[in-house]
Short mmCIF file of C-alpha atoms in Angstrom, two decimals:
data_model
loop_
_atom_site.label_atom_id
_atom_site.label_comp_id
_atom_site.label_asym_id
_atom_site.label_seq_id
_atom_site.Cartn_x
_atom_site.Cartn_y
_atom_site.Cartn_z
CA MET N 1 0.00 0.13 -0.21
CA GLU N 2 1.40 3.38 -0.86
CA ARG N 3 2.28 5.44 2.00
CA ARG N 4 0.67 9.12 1.75
CA SER N 5 2.94 11.77 2.91
CA ARG N 6 1.92 14.89 4.43
CA ARG N 7 1.02 17.58 1.88
CA SER N 8 3.68 20.32 1.80
CA ALA N 9 2.30 23.41 2.65
CA ALA N 10 4.15 26.76 1.15
CA LYS N 11 6.93 28.17 3.18
CA VAL N 12 5.86 30.80 5.88
CA LYS N 13 8.50 33.73 5.56
CA THR N 14 6.87 36.01 7.82
CA GLY N 15 5.91 35.50 11.60
CA CYS N 16 6.99 34.10 14.65
CA LYS N 17 9.46 31.49 15.33
CA THR N 18 6.92 28.94 16.38
CA CYS N 19 4.60 29.42 13.72
CA LYS N 20 7.04 29.30 10.77
CA PHE N 21 8.20 25.94 12.44
CA ARG N 22 4.41 24.55 12.12
CA ARG N 23 3.89 26.30 8.89
CA VAL N 24 1.05 28.16 9.73
CA LYS N 25 -0.12 31.71 9.22
CA CYS N 26 0.99 33.77 12.08
CA ASP N 27 -1.08 36.99 13.08
CA GLU N 28 2.43 38.90 13.94
CA GLN N 29 1.30 39.98 17.19
CA ARG N 30 4.10 41.61 19.10
CA PRO N 31 5.78 40.67 21.60
CA ASN N 32 3.76 37.17 21.42
CA CYS N 33 1.21 36.11 18.64
CA LEU N 34 -2.10 35.16 19.55
CA LYS N 35 -2.28 32.19 17.23
CA CYS N 36 0.42 30.53 20.00
CA THR N 37 -0.69 32.03 23.26
CA SER N 38 -4.58 31.30 22.27
CA THR N 39 -3.73 27.61 21.82
CA GLY N 40 -1.25 27.18 25.12
CA ARG N 41 1.85 27.23 22.97
CA GLN N 42 4.80 29.31 24.00
CA CYS N 43 5.62 31.79 21.27
CA ASP N 44 9.31 31.74 20.55
CA GLY N 45 9.32 35.57 19.18
CA TYR N 46 10.53 36.73 16.07
CA ALA N 47 13.80 35.99 14.05
CA SER N 48 16.50 39.08 13.59
CA LEU N 49 16.37 41.06 10.46
CA LYS N 50 17.61 39.59 7.44
CA GLN N 51 19.85 41.60 5.21
CA GLY N 52 16.80 42.52 3.10
CA PHE N 53 16.31 45.55 5.76
CA GLU N 54 18.26 48.34 4.41
CA VAL N 55 17.84 52.22 4.57
CA HIS N 56 19.49 54.53 1.92
CA ILE N 57 21.71 57.69 2.22
CA TRP N 58 20.41 60.66 0.42
CA ASN N 59 22.73 62.92 -1.48
CA PRO N 60 21.19 66.37 -1.68
CA GLY N 61 23.38 66.97 -4.46
CA GLN N 62 21.55 64.52 -6.70
CA GLY N 63 17.92 65.36 -5.61
CA PRO N 64 15.85 62.67 -4.65
CA ALA N 65 17.96 59.81 -6.27
CA PHE N 66 19.37 57.19 -3.67
CA GLN N 67 23.25 57.29 -3.67
CA LYS N 68 23.81 53.86 -2.07
CA THR N 69 22.57 51.19 0.38
CA VAL N 70 23.59 50.57 3.80
CA SER N 71 22.40 47.64 6.06
CA LEU N 72 21.57 48.88 9.73
CA LEU N 73 22.18 45.28 11.36
CA PRO N 74 25.58 45.79 13.05
CA GLY N 75 25.65 45.74 16.81
CA LEU N 76 21.54 45.85 17.35
CA ASP N 77 21.58 42.33 18.34
CA ASP N 78 17.98 41.30 18.96
CA SER N 79 16.27 44.91 19.37
CA VAL N 80 16.70 45.52 15.56
CA ARG N 81 13.34 43.67 15.44
CA TYR N 82 11.50 46.83 17.04
CA LEU N 83 13.56 48.84 14.35
CA GLU N 84 12.10 46.65 11.40
CA PHE N 85 8.59 46.94 13.43
CA TYR N 86 8.76 50.65 13.14
CA HIS N 87 9.93 50.67 9.48
CA ARG N 88 7.15 48.17 8.65
CA CYS N 89 4.09 49.11 10.95
CA ALA N 90 4.73 52.18 13.13
CA ARG N 91 6.08 54.35 10.10
CA PRO N 92 2.93 54.07 7.78
CA VAL N 93 0.52 55.18 10.49
CA LEU N 94 2.53 57.86 12.01
CA SER N 95 3.30 59.81 8.85
CA GLY N 96 1.13 62.07 6.95
CA ASN N 97 1.09 64.06 3.84
CA PHE N 98 2.85 66.89 5.60
CA ASP N 99 5.60 64.78 7.55
CA ASN N 100 5.86 61.85 5.41
CA SER N 101 9.50 62.40 4.82
CA PHE N 102 10.57 62.66 8.37
CA TRP N 103 9.02 59.44 9.49
CA SER N 104 9.87 57.42 6.52
CA ARG N 105 13.32 58.96 5.41
CA THR N 106 15.25 61.43 7.98
CA THR N 107 14.99 59.10 10.99
CA LEU N 108 15.82 56.07 9.44
CA GLN N 109 18.82 57.84 7.29
CA MET N 110 20.16 59.35 10.75
CA ALA N 111 19.59 56.19 12.92
CA PHE N 112 22.16 54.90 10.98
CA SER N 113 25.01 56.99 11.86
CA GLU N 114 23.65 58.38 15.07
CA PRO N 115 23.05 56.30 18.08
CA ALA N 116 20.73 58.64 19.75
CA VAL N 117 18.31 58.42 16.74
CA ARG N 118 18.75 54.77 16.93
CA HIS N 119 17.91 53.91 20.18
CA ALA N 120 14.76 56.33 20.24
CA LEU N 121 13.51 54.79 17.10
CA ILE N 122 13.88 51.32 18.57
CA ALA N 123 12.25 52.65 21.74
CA LEU N 124 9.23 53.94 19.85
CA GLY N 125 9.09 50.83 17.39
CA TYR N 126 8.76 48.85 21.06
CA LEU N 127 5.89 51.15 22.31
CA HIS N 128 4.21 51.06 19.09
CA SER N 129 4.29 47.07 19.21
CA THR N 130 2.80 46.80 22.75
CA GLU N 131 0.21 49.79 22.90
CA SER N 132 -3.19 49.63 21.68
CA GLY N 133 -3.50 53.26 21.08
CA SER N 134 -5.78 54.09 23.32
CA LEU N 135 -5.29 56.77 26.15
CA LYS N 136 -6.84 54.78 28.88
CA HIS N 137 -4.27 51.93 27.70
CA ALA N 138 -1.49 53.97 27.77
CA ARG N 139 -2.24 55.80 31.12
CA SER N 140 -2.91 52.80 32.98
CA ARG N 141 1.00 52.02 31.92
CA PHE N 142 2.32 55.08 32.71
CA THR N 143 0.50 55.93 36.27
CA ALA N 144 1.21 52.31 37.35
CA ILE N 145 4.81 52.89 36.46
CA THR N 146 5.15 49.50 34.85
CA GLU N 147 7.43 50.13 31.58
CA SER N 148 9.15 47.42 30.01
CA LYS N 149 13.11 47.14 30.70
CA THR N 150 13.42 47.06 26.89
CA PHE N 151 11.84 50.59 26.60
CA LEU N 152 13.52 51.90 29.23
CA HIS N 153 16.89 50.86 28.33
CA HIS N 154 16.63 52.43 24.71
CA TYR N 155 14.96 55.31 26.01
CA ASN N 156 17.79 55.99 28.46
CA MET N 157 20.73 54.94 26.16
CA SER N 158 19.20 57.73 23.63
CA VAL N 159 19.33 60.50 26.20
CA LYS N 160 22.96 59.26 27.09
CA SER N 161 24.07 59.13 23.62
CA LEU N 162 22.66 62.54 22.67
CA VAL N 163 24.42 64.19 25.92
CA ASP N 164 27.57 62.62 24.77
CA ARG N 165 27.16 63.58 21.16
CA MET N 166 26.60 67.09 22.28
CA GLY N 167 29.99 67.16 23.87
CA GLN N 168 31.63 66.49 20.38
CA SER N 169 33.17 69.30 18.23
CA ASN N 170 31.35 67.61 15.06
CA TYR N 171 27.56 67.73 16.78
CA LYS N 172 24.92 68.89 14.70
CA THR N 173 21.76 70.64 15.88
CA GLU N 174 19.61 68.39 13.65
CA VAL N 175 20.44 65.23 15.72
CA GLY N 176 19.04 67.05 18.63
CA LEU N 177 15.99 68.18 16.96
CA VAL N 178 15.51 64.74 15.39
CA THR N 179 15.66 63.05 18.77
CA CYS N 180 13.51 65.64 20.49
CA LEU N 181 10.51 65.14 18.05
CA LEU N 182 10.93 61.30 18.75
CA PHE N 183 10.53 61.88 22.56
CA VAL N 184 7.54 64.18 21.80
CA CYS N 185 5.99 61.29 20.00
CA MET N 186 6.83 58.69 22.66
CA GLU N 187 5.45 60.97 25.31
CA PHE N 188 2.24 61.61 23.49
CA LEU N 189 1.94 57.81 22.71
CA ARG N 190 2.53 56.99 26.57
CA GLY N 191 0.04 59.70 27.49
CA ASN N 192 2.71 61.57 29.28
CA HIS N 193 1.69 65.29 28.30
CA GLN N 194 3.54 67.38 30.62
CA THR N 195 7.25 65.70 29.53
CA ALA N 196 5.77 65.92 25.82
CA PHE N 197 5.10 69.40 25.87
CA THR N 198 8.69 70.17 27.67
CA HIS N 199 10.43 68.28 24.98
CA LEU N 200 8.63 70.60 22.51
CA ILE N 201 9.47 73.65 24.06
CA ASN N 202 13.08 72.45 24.50
CA GLY N 203 13.03 71.69 20.76
CA LEU N 204 11.67 75.09 19.95
CA ASN N 205 14.27 77.08 21.88
CA ILE N 206 17.03 74.95 20.22
CA ILE N 207 15.74 76.38 16.95
CA THR N 208 15.32 79.75 18.49
CA GLU N 209 19.05 80.00 19.57
CA ARG N 210 19.95 78.52 16.46
CA GLU N 211 18.49 81.02 14.51
CA LYS N 212 19.48 83.78 16.52
CA LYS N 213 23.36 82.53 15.98
CA VAL N 214 22.48 82.19 12.04
CA ARG N 215 21.65 85.66 12.22
CA HIS N 216 24.47 86.97 14.12
CA ASP N 217 27.05 85.17 12.34
CA SER N 218 25.50 86.30 8.76
CA VAL N 219 26.23 89.82 9.99
CA ASN N 220 29.60 89.02 10.93
CA SER N 221 30.57 86.90 8.33
CA PRO N 222 28.10 86.31 5.56
CA LEU N 223 29.87 83.03 4.49
CA SER N 224 29.88 81.61 7.77
CA SER N 225 26.31 80.38 7.93
CA CYS N 226 27.07 78.29 4.71
CA SER N 227 29.86 76.42 6.00
CA VAL N 228 29.85 72.60 6.20
CA ASP N 229 31.83 70.48 8.63
CA THR N 230 32.92 67.70 6.63
CA SER N 231 33.84 65.59 9.44
CA THR N 232 30.30 64.70 10.53
CA THR N 233 28.33 62.02 9.40
CA LEU N 234 25.61 64.35 8.62
CA THR N 235 27.10 65.86 5.58
CA THR N 236 24.72 63.69 3.59
CA PHE N 237 21.84 66.11 4.49
CA ASN N 238 21.51 69.80 3.47
CA ILE N 239 21.87 71.17 6.74
CA SER N 240 19.65 74.28 6.34
CA THR N 241 16.69 72.82 4.66
CA LEU N 242 16.45 70.05 7.05
CA ILE N 243 15.71 72.23 9.56
CA GLU N 244 13.81 74.90 7.94
CA ASP N 245 12.10 72.91 5.56
CA GLU N 246 11.26 69.86 7.67
CA LEU N 247 11.94 69.90 11.44
CA LYS N 248 10.78 73.62 12.45
CA PRO N 249 7.39 73.26 10.62
CA ILE N 250 6.88 69.73 12.45
CA PHE N 251 7.69 71.62 15.54
CA ILE N 252 5.51 74.50 14.70
CA ARG N 253 2.47 72.24 13.80
CA ALA N 254 3.13 70.18 17.01
CA LEU N 255 2.20 73.30 19.11
CA THR N 256 -0.99 73.36 17.44
CA SER N 257 -1.72 70.06 19.17
CA ALA N 258 -0.44 71.07 22.36
CA MET N 259 -2.68 74.52 22.37
CA LEU N 260 -5.65 72.71 21.20
CA TYR N 261 -5.28 70.30 24.30
CA GLY N 262 -5.30 73.15 26.56
CA ALA N 263 -1.50 73.47 27.35
CA VAL N 264 -0.19 76.45 29.06
CA LEU N 265 2.47 77.60 26.96
CA ASP N 266 3.65 80.89 25.56
CA ILE N 267 4.21 80.31 21.89
CA ARG N 268 5.01 84.10 21.10
CA PRO N 269 8.75 83.46 20.86
CA TYR N 270 8.03 80.76 18.30
CA VAL N 271 5.75 82.32 16.14
CA THR N 272 6.28 85.33 13.66
CA ASP N 273 3.95 88.20 13.17
CA LEU N 274 1.47 88.00 10.55
CA ASP N 275 1.43 90.05 7.45
CA LEU N 276 -1.76 90.57 6.00
CA ARG N 277 -0.16 91.92 2.68
CA HIS N 278 1.61 88.31 2.51
CA PHE N 279 -1.29 86.53 2.98
CA GLU N 280 -3.21 88.64 0.36
CA ASP N 281 -0.62 88.04 -2.24
CA LEU N 282 -0.40 84.53 -1.61
CA ARG N 283 -0.12 82.17 -4.70
CA PHE N 284 0.35 78.76 -4.04
CA SER N 285 2.53 76.74 -6.34
CA ASN N 286 1.97 73.45 -4.29
CA ILE N 287 0.28 72.04 -1.63
CA ARG N 288 3.35 72.00 0.52
CA GLU N 289 3.23 75.64 0.42
CA MET N 290 -0.39 75.69 1.48
CA GLU N 291 0.15 73.42 4.51
CA LEU N 292 3.07 75.53 5.79
CA SER N 293 0.99 79.02 5.60
CA ALA N 294 -2.14 77.23 6.95
CA TYR N 295 -0.51 75.97 10.10
CA GLU N 296 0.92 79.60 10.76
CA VAL N 297 -1.99 81.06 10.69
CA ARG N 298 -4.14 78.51 12.36
CA ASN N 299 -1.64 78.81 15.19
CA HIS N 300 -2.15 82.64 15.54
CA SER N 301 -5.86 81.95 15.48
CA ILE N 302 -5.53 79.60 18.57
CA LEU N 303 -3.37 81.74 20.44
CA GLN N 304 -5.92 84.88 19.69
CA SER N 305 -8.67 83.06 20.79
CA ARG N 306 -7.12 81.54 24.01
CA TYR N 307 -5.81 85.08 24.88
CA LEU N 308 -9.37 86.64 24.66
CA GLY N 309 -11.02 83.79 26.29
CA LEU N 310 -8.88 83.95 29.39
CA LYS N 311 -9.38 87.36 29.60
CA ARG N 312 -13.24 86.98 29.52
CA HIS N 313 -13.35 84.04 31.95
CA PHE N 314 -10.31 84.68 34.70
CA TYR N 315 -10.42 88.51 34.42
CA GLN N 316 -14.01 88.85 33.76
CA VAL N 317 -12.99 91.56 31.04
CA LYS N 318 -16.29 92.78 29.20
CA VAL N 319 -14.72 95.46 27.03
CA PHE N 320 -11.69 94.96 24.89
CA THR N 321 -9.18 97.55 23.61
CA ALA N 322 -8.94 98.75 20.12
CA LYS N 323 -5.34 96.91 19.84
CA GLU N 324 -6.95 93.75 20.84
CA LEU N 325 -9.92 93.84 18.64
CA GLY N 326 -7.56 94.81 15.82
CA GLN N 327 -5.25 92.14 16.26
CA LYS N 328 -8.43 89.60 16.40
CA GLN N 329 -9.35 91.28 13.19
CA LEU N 330 -5.88 90.86 11.19
CA VAL N 331 -5.97 87.06 12.26
CA LEU N 332 -9.55 86.59 10.85
CA ASP N 333 -8.72 88.59 7.44
CA CYS N 334 -5.21 86.38 7.13
CA GLN N 335 -7.53 83.22 7.42
CA GLN N 336 -9.89 84.80 4.78
CA ALA N 337 -6.70 85.43 2.44
CA TRP N 338 -5.55 81.93 3.06
CA TYR N 339 -9.05 80.25 2.16
CA ALA N 340 -9.12 82.67 -1.04
CA ALA N 341 -5.50 81.70 -1.95
CA THR N 342 -6.56 78.06 -1.45
CA GLU N 343 -9.66 78.11 -3.55
CA HIS N 344 -7.68 79.70 -6.23
CA TYR N 345 -5.22 76.83 -6.13
CA ARG N 346 -8.21 74.49 -6.25
CA ASN N 347 -9.85 76.08 -9.17
CA THR N 348 -6.66 76.07 -11.21
CA HIS N 349 -4.96 72.70 -10.75
CA ALA N 350 -5.83 69.33 -11.70
CA LEU N 351 -5.92 67.58 -8.28
CA THR N 352 -5.92 63.76 -7.49
CA LYS N 353 -8.07 62.46 -4.69
CA SER N 354 -5.35 62.06 -2.35
CA ASP N 355 -4.70 66.08 -3.00
CA GLU N 356 -7.89 66.83 -2.42
CA LEU N 357 -8.59 65.07 0.70
CA VAL N 358 -5.32 66.82 2.01
CA ILE N 359 -6.71 70.16 1.27
CA GLN N 360 -9.96 69.32 2.81
CA ALA N 361 -7.86 68.31 6.15
CA LEU N 362 -6.35 71.84 5.92
CA LEU N 363 -10.10 73.57 5.38
CA ILE N 364 -11.55 71.63 8.44
CA GLY N 365 -8.80 73.18 10.69
CA HIS N 366 -9.58 76.57 9.02
CA TYR N 367 -12.96 76.77 9.36
CA ILE N 368 -12.86 75.51 13.04
CA THR N 369 -10.26 77.94 14.14
CA TYR N 370 -11.79 80.74 12.18
CA ILE N 371 -15.19 80.36 13.64
CA TRP N 372 -13.82 79.91 17.16
CA LEU N 373 -11.76 83.20 17.28
CA LEU N 374 -14.91 85.09 15.45
CA CYS N 375 -17.45 84.15 17.95
CA GLN N 376 -15.00 84.18 20.93
CA LEU N 377 -16.62 87.37 22.29
CA ASP N 378 -20.26 86.68 21.97
CA PRO N 379 -21.60 87.01 25.35
CA THR N 380 -24.80 84.70 24.30
CA ALA N 381 -23.08 81.91 22.55
CA MET N 382 -25.54 81.91 20.04
CA ALA N 383 -23.82 83.94 17.06
CA ILE N 384 -22.28 80.76 16.21
CA ASP N 385 -25.55 79.46 14.78
CA ALA N 386 -24.77 81.69 11.51
CA TYR N 387 -22.00 79.27 10.86
CA LEU N 388 -24.18 76.03 10.71
CA ASP N 389 -23.18 75.42 6.96
CA GLU N 390 -19.86 75.62 7.72
CA PHE N 391 -20.08 72.96 10.27
CA GLN N 392 -21.75 70.94 7.80
CA THR N 393 -18.75 71.01 5.57
CA VAL N 394 -16.54 70.17 8.26
CA LEU N 395 -18.64 67.09 8.82
CA LEU N 396 -18.59 66.44 5.18
CA TYR N 397 -14.68 66.69 4.85
CA CYS N 398 -14.07 64.53 8.06
CA GLU N 399 -16.58 61.80 6.57
CA ARG N 400 -14.66 61.82 3.14
CA ILE N 401 -11.30 61.53 5.17
CA LEU N 402 -12.76 58.70 7.45
CA ASP N 403 -14.09 56.70 4.30
CA SER N 404 -10.78 56.97 2.66
CA MET N 405 -9.05 55.31 6.07
CA ASP N 406 -8.88 51.39 6.53
CA LEU N 407 -10.52 51.49 9.90
CA ASP N 408 -11.91 47.96 9.91
CA THR N 409 -8.47 46.15 9.37
CA PRO N 410 -6.69 45.00 12.64
CA GLN N 411 -3.24 46.70 12.75
CA HIS N 412 0.07 45.43 14.42
CA ALA N 413 1.04 48.78 15.47
CA ALA N 414 -0.68 51.17 17.79
CA ARG N 415 -3.79 52.70 16.44
CA PHE N 416 -2.19 56.13 16.78
CA THR N 417 -0.81 59.12 14.49
CA PHE N 418 1.13 62.10 15.33
CA GLU N 419 -0.92 64.21 13.30
CA ILE N 420 -4.03 66.04 14.52
CA SER N 421 -6.82 66.37 12.00
CA LEU N 422 -10.42 64.86 12.74
CA ILE N 423 -10.86 64.21 16.09
CA PRO N 424 -10.46 68.06 17.62
CA ALA N 425 -12.91 69.15 14.68
CA LEU N 426 -15.30 66.57 15.28
CA TYR N 427 -15.41 67.30 19.07
CA SER N 428 -15.68 71.12 18.48
CA VAL N 429 -18.82 70.57 16.22
CA ALA N 430 -20.47 68.29 18.80
CA LEU N 431 -19.69 70.87 21.72
CA ARG N 432 -20.34 74.16 19.69
CA CYS N 433 -23.09 73.73 17.19
CA ARG N 434 -26.59 74.12 18.33
CA CYS N 435 -28.31 72.18 15.98
CA PRO N 436 -28.96 68.54 17.20
CA VAL N 437 -28.56 66.63 14.14
CA THR N 438 -25.41 68.13 13.18
CA ARG N 439 -23.89 67.48 16.31
CA ARG N 440 -25.12 64.05 16.51
CA LYS N 441 -23.75 63.64 13.12
CA ALA N 442 -20.23 64.65 14.64
CA VAL N 443 -20.74 62.16 17.53
CA ALA N 444 -21.86 59.41 14.90
CA LEU N 445 -18.41 60.35 13.06
CA LEU N 446 -16.42 60.05 16.36
CA GLN N 447 -17.85 56.74 17.17
CA ARG N 448 -16.27 55.21 13.98
CA ASN N 449 -13.20 55.46 16.30
CA PRO N 450 -10.21 56.86 14.05
CA PRO N 451 -6.69 56.54 15.26
CA ARG N 452 -5.92 58.71 18.36
CA GLU N 453 -4.25 61.81 17.04
CA GLY N 454 -1.54 62.90 19.54
CA LEU N 455 -3.19 63.42 22.90
CA TRP N 456 -6.43 63.30 21.10
CA ASP N 457 -8.43 60.21 22.52
CA VAL N 458 -11.53 59.41 20.81
CA ALA N 459 -13.01 57.69 23.75
CA THR N 460 -12.29 60.43 26.06
CA HIS N 461 -13.52 63.53 24.12
CA LEU N 462 -16.62 61.13 22.87
CA LEU N 463 -17.77 60.81 26.28
CA VAL N 464 -17.32 64.40 27.04
CA ALA N 465 -19.44 65.54 23.70
CA LYS N 466 -22.43 63.43 24.89
CA ARG N 467 -21.98 64.70 28.30
CA VAL N 468 -22.40 68.47 26.80
CA ILE N 469 -25.25 67.70 24.61
CA GLU N 470 -27.06 66.01 27.50
CA MET N 471 -26.54 69.25 30.02
CA GLU N 472 -27.14 71.67 27.13
CA GLU N 473 -30.58 70.00 25.77
CA VAL N 474 -32.13 70.01 29.15
CA GLU N 475 -34.30 72.82 28.01
CA VAL N 476 -34.72 73.48 24.04
CA ASP N 477 -36.75 75.65 22.18
CA GLU N 478 -39.45 74.63 19.34
CA ARG N 479 -36.78 73.38 17.15
CA GLY N 480 -34.96 71.46 19.54
CA TRP N 481 -32.06 73.51 19.97
CA PRO N 482 -30.80 74.33 23.41
CA VAL N 483 -31.73 77.67 24.98
CA GLU N 484 -29.24 80.30 25.63
CA ARG N 485 -29.62 79.83 29.62
CA THR N 486 -28.42 75.93 29.25
CA ARG N 487 -25.32 76.72 26.80
CA LEU N 488 -21.83 76.34 28.10
CA TRP N 489 -19.04 78.78 27.23
CA ASN N 490 -16.06 75.97 27.95
CA VAL N 491 -15.35 72.61 28.38
CA GLY N 492 -12.15 71.72 30.19
CA VAL N 493 -10.73 68.20 30.34
CA ASN N 494 -8.08 67.11 32.80
CA ALA N 495 -5.24 65.44 31.04
CA ASP N 496 -4.13 63.47 33.80
CA MET N 497 -6.19 60.43 33.53
CA ASP N 498 -6.01 57.72 36.19
CA ARG N 499 -4.82 54.06 35.60
CA LYS N 500 -8.76 53.02 35.55
CA GLY N 501 -9.74 55.57 32.72
CA GLY N 502 -11.18 58.15 35.27
CA PHE N 503 -10.61 61.88 34.59
CA TRP N 504 -12.09 65.15 35.80
CA ALA N 505 -14.05 67.45 33.08
CA TYR N 506 -15.13 70.89 33.88
CA PHE N 507 -18.28 72.63 32.50
CA THR N 508 -18.51 76.40 32.37
CA PRO N 509 -22.25 77.71 32.08
CA ASN N 510 -22.43 80.58 29.79
CA GLU N 511 -24.41 82.46 32.16
CA GLU N 512 -21.44 82.42 34.62
CA LEU N 513 -19.79 84.91 32.28
CA LYS N 514 -22.23 87.27 32.91
CA LYS N 515 -21.33 87.97 36.79
CA THR N 516 -19.74 91.02 37.48
CA VAL N 517 -16.36 91.34 39.46
CA GLU N 518 -18.35 92.11 42.67
CA GLU N 519 -20.31 88.86 42.07
CA GLY N 520 -17.04 86.59 41.90
CA ARG N 521 -15.55 84.82 39.26
CA PRO N 522 -17.51 82.32 36.84
CA LEU N 523 -17.83 78.86 38.52
CA SER N 524 -17.19 75.58 36.55
CA LYS N 525 -19.12 72.50 37.37
CA ALA N 526 -16.69 69.55 37.88
CA GLU N 527 -17.62 65.87 37.12
CA PHE N 528 -15.49 62.59 37.09
CA LEU N 529 -16.19 60.58 34.40
CA HIS N 530 -14.61 57.21 33.06
CA VAL N 531 -13.85 55.80 29.78
#
């Protein structure tokens, strides 16, 4: 009788060692796959990288062409798998249109020659492989002080390597700035907002000091700012453009995330004065220019809104000076000029679907910050009704972007992105818009659960948004819209969530802002909520 042999299965080229040996499809969960652990087997982990994992050194003199290829393997032992995880899984979800070059190219290039960046990338890769992306999960680990030895080792090694590197004569500012951005990202992912903001300000201070030095050197020796130290491994980068065109814009944009989240930061040293004539003369030649100017005017809008709001709330100012109102109008005019330039670009260029989504994401930020500033001094919180069409446009654009995402496919990396786009906007519509249909549409879009954006977590802000709607709609008019008496002027969320998902939220009724100084400061209602 012929002996039947076992049918040969295709060779498994990815996955853990155990699944490869068993010739079964691995789900590639990190650090241990569910295929093994769910069946009681011991997962033997993942093999080290093969020589196929490579990164390219870019030569600016040859434009975008790749000059040569180098392996990242030497001296990295088993931790290299987290560098691979960053490259294959974390990088695609971290990077957006605006910062794709940084996450996909600059970090990996610099990691080859700079230990500080390399260890930071390994730590970030490890975090992405072990975090779910939810703020509750991140805070449960952070507050319990149960961080992995692997993460802490590479985090601390990155700090040590950076300190050592700064003491060397050929140290370049770019190394510190790239490492600093990776620290900001890691602390965002961990839910450690205070340390993240500290790293952010430190990076901005480095940029500010460097700009002062460049200006001083250019006055004393016009050629000095163009010199390049050829003894450093970073000569493959165009030093000036790396900071000005890539790193500085990411820091400036990260300020938006911090300010929208409620961080108490003095950002005035890091933003330039707005020039209305510049914005009126804008004619974008590409979307990158559109993005850079959008973030510039958006930061001014947020800064001005917070300034006026704080004076109303904490100092109970009812009348503002002509200078203050003039500054507000300047920002609004620049916003309008940016919008006009953007519409001109849309009408005069053939745009791909991807291009259109990028522009719509910028318009979402424009509408939200413009309306916020425009209606900031309204004593009734009802003037915002005039912008219902704009709110609905925001929701339309948000829905299109959500439709373009693959939200249902499980991800190996944390559901987290460094870029803010949808969550603050949807949260703002749910809070500010009185129309019950429109604000519930915003809630429904949040419930589609997009990835966490920096510190902006869906579960937290969805819970607060629902509570605001409940509080405001305790009394409604004949249309079902909340009346002026029940409107909330401000809602604050305490970022220090406990390990069980509990946090404080503060609701300030609009009626409280009508108090005089003699009647006392406006009072907020505090509630402890759980996600």
